[in-house]
mmCIF file of C-alpha atoms in Angstrom:
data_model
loop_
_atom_site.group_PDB
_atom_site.id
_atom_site.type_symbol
_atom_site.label_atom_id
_atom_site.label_comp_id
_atom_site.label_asym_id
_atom_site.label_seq_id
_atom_site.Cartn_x
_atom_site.Cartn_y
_atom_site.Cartn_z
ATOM 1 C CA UNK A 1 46.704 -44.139 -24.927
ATOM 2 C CA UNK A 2 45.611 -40.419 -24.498
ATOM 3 C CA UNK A 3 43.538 -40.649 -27.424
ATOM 4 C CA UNK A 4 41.408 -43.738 -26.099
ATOM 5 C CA UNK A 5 40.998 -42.009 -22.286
ATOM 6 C CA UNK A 6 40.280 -38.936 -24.072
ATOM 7 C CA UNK A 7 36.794 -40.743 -25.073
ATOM 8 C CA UNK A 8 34.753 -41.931 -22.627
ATOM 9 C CA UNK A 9 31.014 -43.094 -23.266
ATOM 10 C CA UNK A 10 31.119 -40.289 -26.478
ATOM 11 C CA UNK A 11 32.090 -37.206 -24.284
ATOM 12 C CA UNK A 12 35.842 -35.878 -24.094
ATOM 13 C CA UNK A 13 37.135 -35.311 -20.455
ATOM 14 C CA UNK A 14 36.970 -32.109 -20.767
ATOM 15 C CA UNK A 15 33.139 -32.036 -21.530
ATOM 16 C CA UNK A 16 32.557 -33.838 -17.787
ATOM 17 C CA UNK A 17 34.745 -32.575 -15.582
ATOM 18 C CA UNK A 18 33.687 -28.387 -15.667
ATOM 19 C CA UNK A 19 35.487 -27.575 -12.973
ATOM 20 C CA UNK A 20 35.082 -27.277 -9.170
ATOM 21 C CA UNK A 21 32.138 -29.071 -7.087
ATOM 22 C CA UNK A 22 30.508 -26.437 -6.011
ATOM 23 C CA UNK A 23 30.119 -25.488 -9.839
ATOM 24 C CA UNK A 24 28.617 -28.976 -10.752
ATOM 25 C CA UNK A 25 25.846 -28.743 -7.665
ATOM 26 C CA UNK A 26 22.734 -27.457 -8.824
ATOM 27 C CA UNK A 27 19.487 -27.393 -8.010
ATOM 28 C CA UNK A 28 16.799 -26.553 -5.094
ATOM 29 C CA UNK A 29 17.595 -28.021 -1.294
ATOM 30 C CA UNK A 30 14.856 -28.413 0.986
ATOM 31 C CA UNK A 31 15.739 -25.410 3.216
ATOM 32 C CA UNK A 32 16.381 -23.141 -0.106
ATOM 33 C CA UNK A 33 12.735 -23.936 -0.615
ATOM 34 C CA UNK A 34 11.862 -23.515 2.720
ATOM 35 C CA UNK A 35 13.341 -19.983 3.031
ATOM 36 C CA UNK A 36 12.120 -18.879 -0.270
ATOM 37 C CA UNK A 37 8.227 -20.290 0.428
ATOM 38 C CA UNK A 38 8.663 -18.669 4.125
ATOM 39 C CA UNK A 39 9.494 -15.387 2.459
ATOM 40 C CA UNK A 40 6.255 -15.615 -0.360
ATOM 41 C CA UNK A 41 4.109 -16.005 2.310
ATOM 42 C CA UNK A 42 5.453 -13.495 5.120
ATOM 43 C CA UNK A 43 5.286 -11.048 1.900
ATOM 44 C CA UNK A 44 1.471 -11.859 1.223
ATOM 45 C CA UNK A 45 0.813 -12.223 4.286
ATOM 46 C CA UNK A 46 2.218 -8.600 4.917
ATOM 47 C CA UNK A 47 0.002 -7.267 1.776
ATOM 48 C CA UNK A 48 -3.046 -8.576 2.719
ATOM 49 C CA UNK A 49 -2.970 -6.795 6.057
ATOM 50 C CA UNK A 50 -1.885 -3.084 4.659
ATOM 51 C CA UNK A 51 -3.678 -3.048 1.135
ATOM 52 C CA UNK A 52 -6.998 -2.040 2.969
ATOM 53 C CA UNK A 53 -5.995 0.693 4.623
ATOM 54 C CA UNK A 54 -4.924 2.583 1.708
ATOM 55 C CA UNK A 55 -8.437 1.167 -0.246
ATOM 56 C CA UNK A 56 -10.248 2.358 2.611
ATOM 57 C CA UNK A 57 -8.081 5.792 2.200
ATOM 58 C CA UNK A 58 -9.166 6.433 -1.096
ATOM 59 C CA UNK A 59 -12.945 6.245 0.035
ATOM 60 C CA UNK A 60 -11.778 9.134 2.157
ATOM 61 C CA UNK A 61 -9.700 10.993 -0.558
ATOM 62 C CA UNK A 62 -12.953 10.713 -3.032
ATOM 63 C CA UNK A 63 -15.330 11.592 -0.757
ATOM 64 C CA UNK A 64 -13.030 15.006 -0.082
ATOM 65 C CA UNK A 65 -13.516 15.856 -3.286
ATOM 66 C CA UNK A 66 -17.092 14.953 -3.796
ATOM 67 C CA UNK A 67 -17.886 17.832 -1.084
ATOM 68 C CA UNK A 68 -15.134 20.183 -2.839
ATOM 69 C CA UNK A 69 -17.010 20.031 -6.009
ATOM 70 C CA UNK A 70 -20.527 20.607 -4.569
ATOM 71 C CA UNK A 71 -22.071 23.924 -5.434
ATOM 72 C CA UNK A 72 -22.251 26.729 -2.673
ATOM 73 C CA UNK A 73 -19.140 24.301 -0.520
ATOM 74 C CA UNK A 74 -17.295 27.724 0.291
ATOM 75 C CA UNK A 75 -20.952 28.967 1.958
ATOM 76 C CA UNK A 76 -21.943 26.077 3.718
ATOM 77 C CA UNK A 77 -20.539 26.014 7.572
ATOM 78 C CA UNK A 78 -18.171 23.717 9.489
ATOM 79 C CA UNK A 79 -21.298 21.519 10.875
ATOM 80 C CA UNK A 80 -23.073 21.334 7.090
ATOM 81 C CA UNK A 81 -19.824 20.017 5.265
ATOM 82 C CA UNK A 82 -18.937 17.671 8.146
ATOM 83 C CA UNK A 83 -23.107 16.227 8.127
ATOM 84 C CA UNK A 84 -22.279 16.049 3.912
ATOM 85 C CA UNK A 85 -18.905 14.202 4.593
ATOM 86 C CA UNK A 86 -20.323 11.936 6.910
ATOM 87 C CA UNK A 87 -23.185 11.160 4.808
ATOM 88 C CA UNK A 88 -20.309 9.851 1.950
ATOM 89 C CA UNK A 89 -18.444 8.122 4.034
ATOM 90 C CA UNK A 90 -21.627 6.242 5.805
ATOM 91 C CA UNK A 91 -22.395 5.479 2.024
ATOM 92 C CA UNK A 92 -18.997 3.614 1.079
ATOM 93 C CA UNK A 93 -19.089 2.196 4.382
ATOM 94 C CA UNK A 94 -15.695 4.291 5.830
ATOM 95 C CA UNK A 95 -17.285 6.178 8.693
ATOM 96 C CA UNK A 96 -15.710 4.773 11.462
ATOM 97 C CA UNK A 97 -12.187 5.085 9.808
ATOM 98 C CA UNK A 98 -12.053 8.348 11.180
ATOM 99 C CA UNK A 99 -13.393 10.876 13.474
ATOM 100 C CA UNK A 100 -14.565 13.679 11.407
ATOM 101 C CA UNK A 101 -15.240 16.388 13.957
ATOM 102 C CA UNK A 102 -11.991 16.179 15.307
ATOM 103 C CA UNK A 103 -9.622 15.471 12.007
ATOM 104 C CA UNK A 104 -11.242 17.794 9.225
ATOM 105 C CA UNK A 105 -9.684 20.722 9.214
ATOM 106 C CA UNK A 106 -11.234 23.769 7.277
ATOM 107 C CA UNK A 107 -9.221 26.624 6.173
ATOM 108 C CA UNK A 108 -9.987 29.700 3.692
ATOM 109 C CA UNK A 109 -7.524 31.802 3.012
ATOM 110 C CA UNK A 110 -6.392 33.695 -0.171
ATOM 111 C CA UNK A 111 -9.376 33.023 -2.014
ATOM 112 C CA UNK A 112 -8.594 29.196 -1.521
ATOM 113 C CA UNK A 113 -10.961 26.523 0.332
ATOM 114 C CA UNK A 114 -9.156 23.599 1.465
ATOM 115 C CA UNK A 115 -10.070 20.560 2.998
ATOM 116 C CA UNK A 116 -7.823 18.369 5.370
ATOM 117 C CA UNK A 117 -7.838 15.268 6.920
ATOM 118 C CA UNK A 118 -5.094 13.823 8.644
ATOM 119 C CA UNK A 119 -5.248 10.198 10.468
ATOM 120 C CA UNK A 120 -3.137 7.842 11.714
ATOM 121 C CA UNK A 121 -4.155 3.473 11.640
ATOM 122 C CA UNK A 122 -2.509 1.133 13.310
ATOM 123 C CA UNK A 123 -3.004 -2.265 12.133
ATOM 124 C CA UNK A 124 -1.294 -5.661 14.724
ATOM 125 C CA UNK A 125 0.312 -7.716 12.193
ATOM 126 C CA UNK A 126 1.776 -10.662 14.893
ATOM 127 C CA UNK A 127 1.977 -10.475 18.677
ATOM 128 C CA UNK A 128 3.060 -7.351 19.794
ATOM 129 C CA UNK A 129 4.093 -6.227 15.950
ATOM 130 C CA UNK A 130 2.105 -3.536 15.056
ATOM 131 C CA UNK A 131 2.377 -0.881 11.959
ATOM 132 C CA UNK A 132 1.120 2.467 12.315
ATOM 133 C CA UNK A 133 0.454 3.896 8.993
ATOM 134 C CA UNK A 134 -0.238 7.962 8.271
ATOM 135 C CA UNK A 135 -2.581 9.325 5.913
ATOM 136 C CA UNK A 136 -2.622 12.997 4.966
ATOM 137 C CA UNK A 137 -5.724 13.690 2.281
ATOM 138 C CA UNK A 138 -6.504 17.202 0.585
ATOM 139 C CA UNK A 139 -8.731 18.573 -1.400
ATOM 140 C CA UNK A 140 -8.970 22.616 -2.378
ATOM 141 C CA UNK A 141 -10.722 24.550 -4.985
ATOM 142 C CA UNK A 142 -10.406 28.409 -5.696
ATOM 143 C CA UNK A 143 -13.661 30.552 -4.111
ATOM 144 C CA UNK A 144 -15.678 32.355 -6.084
ATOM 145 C CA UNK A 145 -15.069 36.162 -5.590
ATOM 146 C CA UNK A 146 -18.309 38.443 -5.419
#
């Protein structure tokens, strides 16, 4: 008798019953879907409003060292290399990510010209949600000693 129940439609008992319920349950419920859609799209949501930003930073990074690499940079004055970097920036369409006059900072010291720009953007993602992202871009080349 334990060798007929033993058989059942061509499976041994053992093969079906592999263990508790929980075990047995597979598969995707409605609100596992839910939650895991909900979480895709909060996620690209949250990408599409903070990748241009940092696109828009690297217009600002390469036009930093565009003017670093000119010839005669570490003889031009404050007003010449700001009226260059504006030009660049009106040209890739990024003037009006930041105020030049105020945020460029020029400094030579120890035979070093450096170029700063430090910014802050803060970007409403929902309501009252905002996020403030920093940007801190440098370029500096040695000066040519007479």
């Amino acid at each position: 008798m334990v060798e007929h129940r033993k058989w059942l439609w061509g499976k041994s008992a053992q093969a079906r019953d592999p263990g508790p319920s929980w075990y047995r349950q597979g598969g995707w419920t409605l609100w596992s879907l839910g939650l895991v859609l909900a979480l895709i799209i909060f996620f690209a949501l949250l990408l599409f409003k903070l990748i241009p930003p940092y696109l828009d930073d690297q217009k600002i990074q390469k036009a930093l060292n565009s003017v670093i690499q000119e010839q005669h940079v570490e003889q031009m004055s404050r007003r010449a290399i700001v009226s260059r970097l504006s030009n660049i920036l009106y040209i890739d369409f990024a003037l009006d990510l930041v105020d030049i006059k105020k945020d460029l900072k020029i400094t030579k010291n120890n035979n070093i010209l450096k170029l700063a720009i430090d910014y802050e953007v803060v970007i409403p993602m929902a309501y009252n949600i905002s996020a403030l992202l920093t940007f801190s871009d440098r370029a500096e080349m040695p000066m040519k000693v007479p």
